[in-house]
Tab-separated table of C-alpha atoms and ligand atoms in Angstrom:
chain	number	residue	atom	x	y	z
A	1214	MET	CA	-11.959	21.411	14.085
A	1215	ALA	CA	-9.816	24.454	13.275
A	1216	LYS	CA	-8.625	24.997	9.752
A	1217	TYR	CA	-5.014	23.936	9.901
A	1218	ASN	CA	-2.520	24.216	7.159
A	1219	LEU	CA	-3.652	20.821	5.881
A	1220	PRO	CA	-3.131	19.633	2.308
A	1221	GLN	CA	-6.100	18.897	0.053
A	1222	SER	CA	-5.508	15.469	-1.483
A	1223	VAL	CA	-8.435	15.475	-3.920
A	1224	SER	CA	-10.824	18.115	-5.300
A	1225	TYR	CA	-13.190	18.290	-8.252
A	1226	GLU	CA	-13.315	21.276	-10.612
A	1227	ALA	CA	-16.817	21.431	-12.063
A	1228	ALA	CA	-15.942	24.189	-14.575
A	1229	ASP	CA	-13.742	21.874	-16.635
A	1230	ASN	CA	-14.792	18.447	-15.287
A	1231	THR	CA	-11.356	17.623	-13.897
A	1232	LEU	CA	-10.188	15.879	-10.777
A	1233	VAL	CA	-7.301	17.718	-9.126
A	1234	ILE	CA	-4.989	15.625	-6.977
A	1235	LEU	CA	-1.878	16.497	-5.019
A	1236	ASP	CA	0.742	14.138	-6.499
A	1237	GLN	CA	1.869	12.130	-3.445
A	1238	GLN	CA	4.711	10.532	-5.372
A	1239	LYS	CA	6.393	13.934	-5.713
A	1240	LEU	CA	6.098	14.965	-2.050
A	1241	PRO	CA	7.852	16.370	-0.147
A	1242	GLN	CA	10.395	17.596	-2.693
A	1243	GLU	CA	7.788	19.068	-5.036
A	1244	ILE	CA	4.237	20.207	-4.533
A	1245	VAL	CA	2.557	19.304	-7.801
A	1246	TYR	CA	-1.162	19.277	-8.473
A	1247	LEU	CA	-2.316	17.072	-11.348
A	1248	SER	CA	-5.510	17.738	-13.284
A	1249	LEU	CA	-6.993	14.383	-14.250
A	1250	THR	CA	-9.384	14.473	-17.179
A	1251	SER	CA	-9.976	10.801	-18.004
A	1252	LEU	CA	-10.930	7.540	-16.345
A	1253	GLU	CA	-7.567	6.085	-17.358
A	1254	GLU	CA	-5.696	8.907	-15.649
A	1255	VAL	CA	-7.691	8.371	-12.452
A	1256	TRP	CA	-7.001	4.595	-12.558
A	1257	GLN	CA	-3.298	5.205	-13.176
A	1258	SER	CA	-3.041	7.754	-10.362
A	1259	ILE	CA	-4.565	5.293	-7.906
A	1260	LYS	CA	-2.391	2.416	-9.142
A	1261	GLU	CA	0.787	4.517	-8.927
A	1262	LEU	CA	-0.103	5.937	-5.478
A	1263	LYS	CA	-0.244	9.499	-6.722
A	1264	VAL	CA	-3.465	9.483	-4.758
A	1265	ARG	CA	-3.370	6.992	-1.912
A	1266	GLY	CA	-4.707	6.071	1.510
A	1267	ALA	CA	-7.919	4.056	1.757
A	1268	PRO	CA	-10.481	6.886	2.049
A	1269	ALA	CA	-8.771	9.098	-0.558
A	1270	ILE	CA	-8.695	6.217	-3.041
A	1271	GLY	CA	-12.455	5.771	-2.624
A	1272	ILE	CA	-13.099	9.473	-3.042
A	1273	ALA	CA	-10.911	9.682	-6.178
A	1274	ALA	CA	-12.645	6.666	-7.713
A	1275	ALA	CA	-16.096	8.134	-7.014
A	1276	TRP	CA	-15.119	11.356	-8.748
A	1277	GLY	CA	-13.491	9.369	-11.571
A	1278	LEU	CA	-16.744	7.606	-12.289
A	1279	ALA	CA	-18.754	10.841	-12.125
A	1280	LEU	CA	-16.225	12.612	-14.357
A	1281	HIS	CA	-16.411	9.840	-16.964
A	1282	ILE	CA	-20.231	9.906	-17.146
A	1283	GLN	CA	-20.235	13.723	-17.511
A	1284	LYS	CA	-18.565	13.201	-20.912
A	1285	GLN	CA	-21.239	10.883	-22.296
A	1286	ALA	CA	-23.563	12.356	-24.872
A	1287	SER	CA	-26.445	9.892	-24.893
A	1288	GLY	CA	-28.308	7.725	-22.390
A	1289	GLY	CA	-29.993	4.342	-22.639
A	1290	VAL	CA	-28.734	0.737	-22.302
A	1291	GLU	CA	-25.356	1.649	-23.777
A	1292	LEU	CA	-24.774	4.255	-21.102
A	1293	ASP	CA	-25.417	1.698	-18.370
A	1294	SER	CA	-22.787	-0.615	-19.824
A	1295	ILE	CA	-20.345	2.348	-20.019
A	1296	PHE	CA	-21.022	3.000	-16.326
A	1297	GLN	CA	-20.586	-0.667	-15.317
A	1298	LEU	CA	-17.353	-1.040	-17.336
A	1299	ALA	CA	-15.928	2.103	-15.780
A	1300	ARG	CA	-16.906	0.906	-12.300
A	1301	SER	CA	-15.167	-2.514	-12.813
A	1302	TYR	CA	-12.129	-0.811	-14.334
A	1303	LEU	CA	-11.657	1.516	-11.352
A	1304	ALA	CA	-12.228	-1.431	-8.988
A	1305	SER	CA	-9.263	-3.205	-10.593
A	1306	SER	CA	-6.794	-0.442	-9.623
A	1307	ARG	CA	-5.901	-1.698	-6.135
A	1308	PRO	CA	-7.301	-4.720	-4.259
A	1309	THR	CA	-6.932	-4.215	-0.496
A	1310	ALA	CA	-8.470	-0.928	0.632
A	1311	VAL	CA	-12.157	-1.672	0.901
A	1312	ASN	CA	-13.078	2.019	0.761
A	1313	LEU	CA	-12.522	1.825	-3.017
A	1314	PHE	CA	-15.228	-0.803	-3.445
A	1315	TRP	CA	-17.434	0.843	-0.836
A	1316	ALA	CA	-17.345	4.163	-2.742
A	1317	LEU	CA	-17.897	2.510	-6.127
A	1318	ASP	CA	-20.844	0.494	-4.742
A	1319	ARG	CA	-22.317	3.684	-3.355
A	1320	MET	CA	-22.007	5.367	-6.735
A	1321	ALA	CA	-23.623	2.324	-8.350
A	1322	ARG	CA	-26.595	2.444	-5.975
A	1323	CYS	CA	-27.064	6.139	-6.843
A	1324	TRP	CA	-26.870	5.288	-10.553
A	1325	GLU	CA	-29.316	2.393	-10.330
A	1326	LEU	CA	-31.790	4.505	-8.409
A	1327	GLY	CA	-31.593	7.129	-11.154
A	1328	LEU	CA	-32.159	4.516	-13.859
A	1329	ALA	CA	-35.072	2.968	-11.958
A	1330	GLN	CA	-36.671	6.453	-11.762
A	1331	SER	CA	-36.041	6.948	-15.519
A	1332	GLN	CA	-34.076	10.124	-14.798
A	1333	SER	CA	-32.845	12.208	-17.718
A	1334	LEU	CA	-29.166	12.073	-18.675
A	1335	THR	CA	-28.703	15.530	-17.132
A	1336	ALA	CA	-30.263	14.399	-13.854
A	1337	LEU	CA	-28.182	11.177	-13.799
A	1338	LYS	CA	-25.005	13.176	-14.320
A	1339	ALA	CA	-25.931	15.640	-11.537
A	1340	ALA	CA	-26.801	12.781	-9.178
A	1341	LEU	CA	-23.372	11.200	-9.637
A	1342	LEU	CA	-21.593	14.491	-8.990
A	1343	GLY	CA	-23.752	14.959	-5.878
A	1344	GLU	CA	-22.941	11.485	-4.600
A	1345	ALA	CA	-19.188	11.886	-5.114
A	1346	ALA	CA	-19.327	15.255	-3.288
A	1347	ALA	CA	-21.268	13.636	-0.444
A	1348	ILE	CA	-18.709	10.823	-0.137
A	1349	GLN	CA	-15.945	13.408	0.140
A	1350	GLU	CA	-17.802	15.671	2.594
A	1351	GLU	CA	-18.901	12.773	4.783
A	1352	ASP	CA	-15.349	11.482	4.933
A	1353	ALA	CA	-14.139	14.842	6.276
A	1354	ALA	CA	-16.922	14.743	8.915
A	1355	MET	CA	-16.064	11.152	9.858
A	1356	CYS	CA	-12.397	12.076	10.261
A	1357	ALA	CA	-13.312	15.007	12.532
A	1358	ALA	CA	-15.436	12.668	14.705
A	1359	ILE	CA	-12.610	10.073	14.779
A	1360	GLY	CA	-10.362	12.894	16.025
A	1361	GLU	CA	-12.700	13.592	18.973
A	1362	HIS	CA	-13.101	9.945	19.926
A	1363	GLY	CA	-9.397	9.254	19.494
A	1364	LEU	CA	-8.428	12.251	21.603
A	1365	SER	CA	-10.605	10.937	24.470
A	1366	LEU	CA	-8.053	8.106	24.849
A	1367	LEU	CA	-5.025	10.427	25.001
A	1368	GLU	CA	-3.446	12.715	27.609
A	1369	PRO	CA	-1.517	15.947	27.146
A	1370	GLY	CA	2.223	15.483	26.608
A	1371	MET	CA	1.965	11.923	25.286
A	1372	ARG	CA	4.546	10.458	22.920
A	1373	LEU	CA	2.795	8.815	19.998
A	1374	LEU	CA	4.039	6.548	17.235
A	1375	THR	CA	2.372	6.277	13.827
A	1376	HIS	CA	3.080	4.101	10.812
A	1377	CYS	CA	2.566	4.948	7.122
A	1378	ASN	CA	0.370	7.971	6.402
A	1379	ALA	CA	-3.163	8.069	7.735
A	1380	GLY	CA	-3.405	11.835	7.636
A	1381	ALA	CA	-5.073	14.543	5.596
A	1382	LEU	CA	-3.291	13.305	2.484
A	1383	ALA	CA	-4.987	9.916	2.837
A	1384	THR	CA	-8.506	11.268	3.419
A	1385	ALA	CA	-10.802	14.190	2.600
A	1386	ARG	CA	-9.417	16.104	5.605
A	1387	TYR	CA	-7.743	15.636	9.026
A	1388	GLY	CA	-6.882	11.968	8.466
A	1389	THR	CA	-7.791	9.080	10.747
A	1390	ALA	CA	-4.750	8.223	12.878
A	1391	LEU	CA	-3.569	11.842	12.654
A	1392	ALA	CA	-6.977	13.418	13.390
A	1393	PRO	CA	-6.627	13.237	17.229
A	1394	ILE	CA	-3.110	14.622	16.846
A	1395	TYR	CA	-4.373	17.712	14.960
A	1396	LEU	CA	-7.207	18.130	17.435
A	1397	GLY	CA	-4.788	17.783	20.350
A	1398	GLN	CA	-2.521	20.366	18.732
A	1399	GLU	CA	-5.435	22.782	18.631
A	1400	ARG	CA	-6.226	22.116	22.289
A	1401	GLY	CA	-2.688	22.478	23.595
A	1402	TYR	CA	-1.912	18.774	24.191
A	1403	ASN	CA	1.707	19.155	23.073
A	1404	PHE	CA	2.082	15.660	21.736
A	1405	SER	CA	5.451	14.381	20.538
A	1406	VAL	CA	4.934	12.310	17.410
A	1407	PHE	CA	7.291	9.664	16.050
A	1408	ALA	CA	6.784	8.560	12.439
A	1409	ASP	CA	8.068	5.277	10.987
A	1410	GLU	CA	9.635	5.813	7.577
A	1411	THR	CA	7.492	2.965	6.093
A	1412	ARG	CA	9.616	1.217	3.483
A	1413	PRO	CA	9.374	0.493	0.663
A	1414	LEU	CA	7.453	3.599	-0.470
A	1415	LEU	CA	8.291	5.809	2.533
A	1416	GLN	CA	4.833	7.196	3.198
A	1417	GLY	CA	5.910	7.965	6.767
A	1418	ALA	CA	9.153	9.686	5.842
A	1419	ARG	CA	7.804	11.576	2.851
A	1420	LEU	CA	4.186	12.277	3.736
A	1421	THR	CA	3.445	12.001	7.468
A	1422	THR	CA	6.421	14.098	8.559
A	1423	TRP	CA	5.623	16.638	5.845
A	1424	GLU	CA	1.977	17.112	6.704
A	1425	LEU	CA	2.614	17.196	10.475
A	1426	GLN	CA	5.342	19.797	9.970
A	1427	GLN	CA	2.976	21.874	7.835
A	1428	ALA	CA	0.506	21.894	10.740
A	1429	GLY	CA	3.174	22.775	13.280
A	1430	VAL	CA	3.147	19.392	15.083
A	1431	GLU	CA	6.455	18.237	16.594
A	1432	VAL	CA	7.528	15.115	14.706
A	1433	THR	CA	10.577	12.829	14.784
A	1434	LEU	CA	11.331	10.448	11.915
A	1435	ILE	CA	12.658	6.941	12.596
A	1436	CYS	CA	13.514	3.990	10.340
A	1437	ASP	CA	11.153	1.012	10.599
A	1438	SER	CA	13.976	-1.005	12.164
A	1439	MET	CA	14.131	1.393	15.123
A	1440	VAL	CA	10.713	0.721	16.630
A	1441	ALA	CA	11.901	-1.813	19.254
A	1442	ARG	CA	14.709	0.549	20.254
A	1443	LEU	CA	12.242	3.439	20.460
A	1444	PHE	CA	9.927	1.411	22.712
A	1445	THR	CA	12.878	0.388	24.920
A	1446	GLN	CA	14.491	3.794	25.167
A	1447	PHE	CA	11.603	6.251	25.284
A	1448	LYS	CA	8.275	5.894	26.945
A	1449	ILE	CA	5.951	5.706	23.965
A	1450	ASP	CA	2.433	6.105	25.291
A	1451	ALA	CA	0.384	4.902	22.334
A	1452	VAL	CA	0.569	3.769	18.725
A	1453	LEU	CA	-1.992	5.246	16.304
A	1454	VAL	CA	-2.465	3.712	12.840
A	1455	GLY	CA	-5.055	3.762	10.092
A	1456	ALA	CA	-6.584	0.802	8.243
A	1457	ASP	CA	-7.277	-0.332	4.705
A	1458	ARG	CA	-9.796	-3.005	5.606
A	1459	ILE	CA	-11.235	-4.101	8.929
A	1460	ALA	CA	-12.826	-7.548	9.134
A	1461	GLN	CA	-15.954	-8.222	11.153
A	1462	ASN	CA	-13.854	-9.693	13.976
A	1463	GLY	CA	-11.553	-6.633	14.057
A	1464	ASP	CA	-8.585	-8.120	12.174
A	1465	THR	CA	-7.098	-5.138	10.379
A	1466	ALA	CA	-5.184	-4.820	7.101
A	1467	ASN	CA	-2.914	-1.795	7.041
A	1468	LYS	CA	0.396	-0.799	5.497
A	1469	ILE	CA	3.133	-3.437	5.582
A	1470	GLY	CA	4.966	-3.221	8.877
A	1471	THR	CA	1.902	-2.478	10.981
A	1472	GLN	CA	1.670	-6.058	12.267
A	1473	GLY	CA	5.266	-5.959	13.492
A	1474	VAL	CA	4.649	-2.679	15.328
A	1475	ALA	CA	1.520	-4.206	16.943
A	1476	LEU	CA	3.452	-7.258	18.127
A	1477	LEU	CA	6.143	-5.035	19.623
A	1478	ALA	CA	3.504	-2.817	21.244
A	1479	GLN	CA	1.998	-5.898	22.900
A	1480	HIS	CA	5.425	-6.948	24.164
A	1481	PHE	CA	6.106	-3.486	25.603
A	1482	LYS	CA	2.488	-3.121	26.865
A	1483	ILE	CA	1.846	0.003	24.793
A	1484	PRO	CA	-1.728	0.682	23.681
A	1485	PHE	CA	-2.146	0.047	19.946
A	1486	TYR	CA	-5.060	1.929	18.376
A	1487	VAL	CA	-6.588	1.568	14.895
A	1488	LEU	CA	-8.499	4.635	13.660
A	1489	ALA	CA	-10.724	4.370	10.587
A	1490	PRO	CA	-14.140	5.418	9.278
A	1491	THR	CA	-16.874	2.758	9.110
A	1492	SER	CA	-16.370	2.754	5.313
A	1493	THR	CA	-13.215	0.746	6.099
A	1494	VAL	CA	-15.132	-1.935	8.031
A	1495	ASP	CA	-15.961	-4.667	5.525
A	1496	PRO	CA	-19.222	-6.538	6.181
A	1497	ALA	CA	-18.153	-9.151	3.593
A	1498	THR	CA	-14.907	-10.078	5.341
A	1499	PRO	CA	-15.438	-12.106	8.509
A	1500	ARG	CA	-11.745	-12.547	9.406
A	1501	GLY	CA	-8.319	-11.308	8.328
A	1502	GLU	CA	-7.336	-14.494	6.458
A	1503	ALA	CA	-9.902	-13.739	3.755
A	1504	MET	CA	-8.321	-10.411	2.807
A	1505	VAL	CA	-6.614	-9.945	-0.540
A	1506	ILE	CA	-3.176	-8.455	0.039
A	1507	GLU	CA	-1.782	-6.413	-2.823
A	1508	GLU	CA	1.683	-7.401	-4.042
A	1509	ARG	CA	3.515	-4.648	-5.856
A	1510	ASP	CA	6.351	-4.240	-8.293
A	1511	PRO	CA	9.753	-5.630	-7.131
A	1512	THR	CA	11.480	-2.382	-8.124
A	1513	GLU	CA	9.819	-0.697	-5.138
A	1514	VAL	CA	12.062	-2.862	-2.950
A	1515	THR	CA	15.207	-2.950	-5.103
A	1516	THR	CA	15.325	0.856	-5.408
A	1517	ILE	CA	15.108	3.806	-3.029
A	1518	GLY	CA	14.234	7.155	-4.557
A	1519	GLY	CA	15.061	5.811	-8.014
A	1520	VAL	CA	18.511	4.520	-6.951
A	1521	THR	CA	19.073	0.777	-7.245
A	1522	VAL	CA	20.185	-0.727	-3.924
A	1523	ALA	CA	20.079	-4.478	-4.701
A	1524	PRO	CA	21.862	-6.729	-7.174
A	1525	ALA	CA	20.195	-7.252	-10.558
A	1526	GLY	CA	18.018	-10.360	-10.671
A	1527	VAL	CA	17.560	-10.750	-6.907
A	1528	LYS	CA	14.260	-12.362	-5.901
A	1529	VAL	CA	11.872	-9.927	-4.187
A	1530	TYR	CA	8.759	-10.285	-2.020
A	1531	ASN	CA	6.733	-7.065	-1.867
A	1532	PRO	CA	3.370	-7.309	-0.053
A	1533	ALA	CA	1.938	-3.792	0.381
A	1534	PHE	CA	-0.114	-4.636	3.486
A	1535	ASP	CA	-0.208	-7.009	6.422
A	1536	VAL	CA	-2.975	-8.072	8.773
A	1537	THR	CA	-2.884	-7.299	12.486
A	1538	SER	CA	-4.973	-9.717	14.475
A	1539	ALA	CA	-7.832	-8.181	16.482
A	1540	ALA	CA	-6.392	-9.464	19.758
A	1541	LEU	CA	-3.369	-7.155	19.357
A	1542	ILE	CA	-5.540	-4.049	18.913
A	1543	SER	CA	-6.359	-2.170	22.127
A	1544	ALA	CA	-9.247	-0.252	20.513
A	1545	ILE	CA	-10.699	0.495	17.088
A	1546	ILE	CA	-11.907	4.067	16.804
A	1547	THR	CA	-14.461	4.967	14.157
A	1548	GLU	CA	-16.640	8.063	13.781
A	1549	LYS	CA	-19.213	6.229	15.896
A	1550	GLY	CA	-16.999	5.793	18.923
A	1551	VAL	CA	-14.386	3.594	20.608
A	1552	TYR	CA	-14.726	-0.185	20.218
A	1553	SER	CA	-12.782	-2.695	22.239
A	1554	TYR	CA	-11.959	-6.374	21.857
A	1555	PRO	CA	-13.874	-8.644	21.093
A	1556	TYR	CA	-14.979	-6.445	18.220
A	1557	MET	CA	-18.571	-6.301	17.035
A	1558	PHE	CA	-19.498	-3.609	14.528
B	2322	MRU	O1	-0.402	1.963	-0.027
B	2322	MRU	P1	-1.037	3.136	0.662
B	2322	MRU	O2	-0.086	4.282	0.855
B	2322	MRU	O3	-2.321	3.558	0.001
B	2322	MRU	O4	-1.396	2.591	2.113
B	2322	MRU	C1	-2.028	3.450	3.001
B	2322	MRU	C2	-2.227	2.873	4.350
B	2322	MRU	O5	-1.895	1.746	4.624
B	2322	MRU	C3	-2.969	3.742	5.333
B	2322	MRU	O6	-2.517	3.501	6.634
B	2322	MRU	C4	-4.471	3.420	5.273
B	2322	MRU	O7	-4.914	3.479	3.947
B	2322	MRU	C5	-5.271	4.343	6.109
B	2322	MRU	S1	-5.350	5.978	5.476
B	2322	MRU	C6	-6.424	6.850	6.431
């Protein structure tokens, strides 16, 4: 895929053992890169959505673990407990996106292999850096493949709706839901993209519109409450969304509001596509009911852009994700191809 003007969400600087992230809380007003030098800073950045989106969270956590071990001066049993503590700590940052646990498990397998082979501390450190780099590179390749498979379902000139941000910012590169849009842009498909604002944290308004604009894709912002009107008024040809966790039966957790869009898409007979790498498919989750849904701070709902919009003391419900049942999903697109209902991965 061509090199667009796409943002780099996460990168590792070997020279000073720092993880550089584009602060997604500051976008689009400010473009600020943060250099993270400690495990705590990585945890905090994931928790506060400075780095966000299921694949990007996994990549950041993998680098966070590698970065932490680079600082250790001696090996042995103590080092293993330092590794395991750091792994559990990072796993506690956010509960829903399975890519976080997938990436940490992958790092742990690399670590355990190194210990089993009695590798030196230097070799263990290098192996962790190599594994984190592989996780990041493979994610970019998976996103490119998702773009190809996703584009095979689309026609030139289509009007597409997306929810939240499943773009370059949320992955190593290209995104998942946005990957076919970037590929289509390169091949002259002239898509029109509509982006839901995605309250409470406005990932659609702040991030999706910004990164699509940067790449020269035509994009129109709507409030979440406008989806039914959009479907009634304009011919929307397809909905493309990402995923935070996909159960074995295809039930899909994604950003709060996704389920409502899927129900409306079914009503209006509009194809509803989920695009995600296989690292988002959770072998340990048979169905959607079993998924842990993160609930976040009430102030995310009572404020917009730091301005309070609700009376003090009001009760708030703030689930960060919802689960779209597999039957509402027209196809799930991974790097391996296009799957249709009933889903079997
Ligand atoms: O809370 P966020 O912003 O991390 O939620 C992100 C989403 O829900 C994305 O749609 C999902 O992680 C897929 S990103 C390729």
